[in-house]
XYZ file of C-alpha atoms in Angstrom:
98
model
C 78.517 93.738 183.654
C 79.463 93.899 180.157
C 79.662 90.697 178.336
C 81.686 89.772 175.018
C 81.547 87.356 172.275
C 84.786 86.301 171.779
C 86.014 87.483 168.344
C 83.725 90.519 168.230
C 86.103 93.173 168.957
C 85.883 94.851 165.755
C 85.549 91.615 163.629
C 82.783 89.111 162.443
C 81.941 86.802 164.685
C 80.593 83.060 163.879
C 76.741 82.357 165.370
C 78.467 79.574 167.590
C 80.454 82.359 169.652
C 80.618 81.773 173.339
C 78.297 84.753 175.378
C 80.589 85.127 178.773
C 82.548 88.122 180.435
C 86.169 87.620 179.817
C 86.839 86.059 183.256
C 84.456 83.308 183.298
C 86.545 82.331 180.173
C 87.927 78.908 179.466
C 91.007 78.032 178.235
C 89.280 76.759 175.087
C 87.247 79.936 174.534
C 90.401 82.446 174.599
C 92.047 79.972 171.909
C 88.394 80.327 170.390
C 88.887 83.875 170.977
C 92.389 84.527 169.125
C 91.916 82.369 166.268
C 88.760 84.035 165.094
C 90.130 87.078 165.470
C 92.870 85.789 162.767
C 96.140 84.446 165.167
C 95.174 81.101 164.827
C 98.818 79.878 165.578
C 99.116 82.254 167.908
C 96.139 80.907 170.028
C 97.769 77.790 170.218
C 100.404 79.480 172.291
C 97.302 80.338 174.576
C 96.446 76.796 174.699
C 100.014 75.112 175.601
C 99.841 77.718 178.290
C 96.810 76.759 179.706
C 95.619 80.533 179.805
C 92.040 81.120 180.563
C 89.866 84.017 180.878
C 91.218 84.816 184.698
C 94.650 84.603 183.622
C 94.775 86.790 180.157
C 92.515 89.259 182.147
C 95.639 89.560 184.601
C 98.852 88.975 181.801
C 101.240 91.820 181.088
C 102.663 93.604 177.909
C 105.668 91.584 178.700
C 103.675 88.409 179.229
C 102.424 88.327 175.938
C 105.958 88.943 174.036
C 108.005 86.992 175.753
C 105.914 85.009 177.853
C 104.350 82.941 174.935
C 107.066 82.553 172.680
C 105.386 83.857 169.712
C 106.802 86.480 166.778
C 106.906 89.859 167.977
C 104.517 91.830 165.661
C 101.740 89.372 166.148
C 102.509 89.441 170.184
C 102.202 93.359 169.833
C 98.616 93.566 167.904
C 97.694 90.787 170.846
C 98.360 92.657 173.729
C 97.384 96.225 172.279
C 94.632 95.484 170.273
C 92.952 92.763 172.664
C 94.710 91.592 175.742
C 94.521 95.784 176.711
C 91.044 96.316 175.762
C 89.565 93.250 177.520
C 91.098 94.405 180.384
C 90.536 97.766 180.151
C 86.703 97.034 178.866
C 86.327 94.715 182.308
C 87.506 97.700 184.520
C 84.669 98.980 183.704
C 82.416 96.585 183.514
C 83.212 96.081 187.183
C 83.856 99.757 188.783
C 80.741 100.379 190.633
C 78.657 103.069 189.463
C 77.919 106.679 190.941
């Protein structure tokens, strides 16, 4: 399975960076996560929301702009950029091989 260090999708990443596939997540890593990727107010919306690595893994396009009450440009770089491509990255970390 693939693993990720959150704040490495196409960004620096600090040595202190949490090793763990996106679903064994806490809710402390995905704030982690978004702030080092550069939304640090936006991960507190992740935070008040309690939203770990099982549930972003599972959240919608919709989720993440309306769902967190956050500005609508940052909620749409969240959810394309990062929200999609975790989830996207974990299909296929977990579709068995042929």
């Amino acid at each position: 399975m693939k693993t990720f260090e959150p704040g490495t999708l196409g960004m620096e990443s600090s040595v202190e960076s949490v090793r763990l596939d996106p679903v064994e997540w806490t809710i402390l890593d995905v704030f982690n996560y978004f702030k080092k990727a550069g939304f640090e107010d936006q991960a507190a919306a992740f935070q008040e929301q309690e939203i770990d690595g099982k549930s972003l893994l599972l959240m919608k396009r919709s989720d993440v702009l309306t769902g967190l009450s956050i500005k609508l440009g940052p909620a749409l770089k969240i959810y394309e950029f990062h929200v999609k491509t975790l989830q996207m990255s974990h299909l296929k970390g977990s579709s068995p091989e042929c």
